[in-house]
Amino acid sequence: MEIKLKKAITFEGKEINTINLDLEGLTGEDMAQAEREYLAMGGQMTSLTLSHAYCHCLAARAADFSVETIRSMSARDSTNIAMEVQLFLHGMEDQVPGRSA
């Protein structure tokens, strides 16, 4: 899934305007590693799929970026990314009106 950023970022010296989230390519191990990373950042064991921080950890794996890169994005872009991960994890990516997954 490609997400167009509202505000470009610089990553490894390159301007990035879109991010490709390969959510379908994630595995259970990716989720477990993202959970460990989230908890190491001080996250709490709540409903992980509702946590923006956990979703950022998972998105970082799906996009092959660091969590810091995802978190350095504008509030709107980082929220949009977290919401895309949430929709995917809950199997709702095809149920949002006016949007194609």
GROMACS .gro file of C-alpha atoms in nm:
model
  101
    1MET     CA    1   0.000   0.000   0.000
    2GLU     CA    2   0.137   0.338  -0.097
    3ILE     CA    3   0.070   0.638   0.126
    4LYS     CA    4   0.128   0.989  -0.005
    5LEU     CA    5   0.274   1.212   0.263
    6LYS     CA    6   0.125   1.557   0.316
    7LYS     CA    7   0.470   1.682   0.416
    8ALA     CA    8   0.784   1.531   0.262
    9ILE     CA    9   1.061   1.398   0.487
   10THR     CA   10   1.431   1.342   0.431
   11PHE     CA   11   1.554   0.986   0.478
   12GLU     CA   12   1.915   0.883   0.412
   13GLY     CA   13   1.967   1.209   0.222
   14LYS     CA   14   1.667   1.160  -0.008
   15GLU     CA   15   1.339   1.348  -0.008
   16ILE     CA   16   1.051   1.106   0.052
   17ASN     CA   17   0.698   1.197  -0.061
   18THR     CA   18   0.539   0.852  -0.045
   19ILE     CA   19   0.580   0.548   0.175
   20ASN     CA   20   0.513   0.193   0.066
   21LEU     CA   21   0.370  -0.011   0.355
   22ASP     CA   22   0.404  -0.382   0.276
   23LEU     CA   23   0.153  -0.483   0.542
   24GLU     CA   24   0.065  -0.809   0.365
   25GLY     CA   25   0.431  -0.909   0.390
   26LEU     CA   26   0.442  -0.882   0.769
   27THR     CA   27   0.467  -1.198   0.977
   28GLY     CA   28   0.379  -1.289   1.332
   29GLU     CA   29   0.749  -1.252   1.413
   30ASP     CA   30   0.741  -0.895   1.283
   31MET     CA   31   0.448  -0.828   1.515
   32ALA     CA   32   0.632  -0.981   1.811
   33GLN     CA   33   0.945  -0.776   1.739
   34ALA     CA   34   0.737  -0.459   1.701
   35GLU     CA   35   0.573  -0.537   2.037
   36ARG     CA   36   0.912  -0.578   2.206
   37GLU     CA   37   1.030  -0.251   2.051
   38TYR     CA   38   0.710  -0.076   2.163
   39LEU     CA   39   0.748  -0.202   2.520
   40ALA     CA   40   1.118  -0.105   2.525
   41MET     CA   41   1.009   0.251   2.436
   42GLY     CA   42   0.797   0.253   2.753
   43GLY     CA   43   0.470   0.143   2.594
   44GLN     CA   44   0.206  -0.022   2.808
   45MET     CA   45   0.035  -0.357   2.749
   46THR     CA   46  -0.302  -0.229   2.639
   47SER     CA   47  -0.476  -0.305   2.314
   48LEU     CA   48  -0.164  -0.287   2.098
   49THR     CA   49  -0.353  -0.247   1.774
   50LEU     CA   50  -0.504   0.079   1.902
   51SER     CA   51  -0.170   0.226   2.008
   52HIS     CA   52  -0.019   0.471   1.760
   53ALA     CA   53   0.328   0.395   1.897
   54TYR     CA   54   0.287   0.019   1.838
   55CYS     CA   55   0.143   0.083   1.491
   56HIS     CA   56   0.442   0.306   1.417
   57CYS     CA   57   0.675   0.019   1.517
   58LEU     CA   58   0.490  -0.217   1.286
   59ALA     CA   59   0.473   0.038   1.003
   60ALA     CA   60   0.848   0.092   1.031
   61ARG     CA   61   0.899  -0.279   0.965
   62ALA     CA   62   0.651  -0.278   0.677
   63ALA     CA   63   0.815   0.026   0.515
   64ASP     CA   64   1.176  -0.064   0.600
   65PHE     CA   65   1.225   0.263   0.789
   66SER     CA   66   1.327   0.325   1.147
   67VAL     CA   67   1.057   0.399   1.403
   68GLU     CA   68   1.226   0.734   1.456
   69THR     CA   69   1.169   0.817   1.089
   70ILE     CA   70   0.798   0.735   1.113
   71ARG     CA   71   0.768   0.934   1.436
   72SER     CA   72   0.949   1.234   1.283
   73MET     CA   73   0.674   1.277   1.025
   74SER     CA   74   0.406   1.539   1.062
   75ALA     CA   75   0.127   1.460   1.306
   76ARG     CA   76  -0.117   1.415   1.017
   77ASP     CA   77   0.112   1.176   0.826
   78SER     CA   78   0.210   0.968   1.130
   79THR     CA   79  -0.156   0.942   1.234
   80ASN     CA   80  -0.256   0.840   0.882
   81ILE     CA   81   0.009   0.568   0.883
   82ALA     CA   82  -0.103   0.441   1.225
   83MET     CA   83  -0.465   0.434   1.108
   84GLU     CA   84  -0.375   0.236   0.795
   85VAL     CA   85  -0.199  -0.023   1.012
   86GLN     CA   86  -0.499  -0.035   1.249
   87LEU     CA   87  -0.743  -0.086   0.961
   88PHE     CA   88  -0.522  -0.363   0.820
   89LEU     CA   89  -0.485  -0.544   1.154
   90HIS     CA   90  -0.860  -0.536   1.211
   91GLY     CA   91  -0.936  -0.649   0.854
   92MET     CA   92  -1.122  -0.328   0.781
   93GLU     CA   93  -0.907  -0.176   0.506
   94ASP     CA   94  -1.175  -0.252   0.244
   95GLN     CA   95  -1.464  -0.120   0.454
   96VAL     CA   96  -1.383   0.251   0.454
   97PRO     CA   97  -1.623   0.435   0.217
   98GLY     CA   98  -1.462   0.633  -0.064
   99ARG     CA   99  -1.125   0.465  -0.024
  100SER     CA  100  -0.951   0.188  -0.214
  101ALA     CA  101  -0.705  -0.030  -0.025
   0.00000   0.00000   0.00000
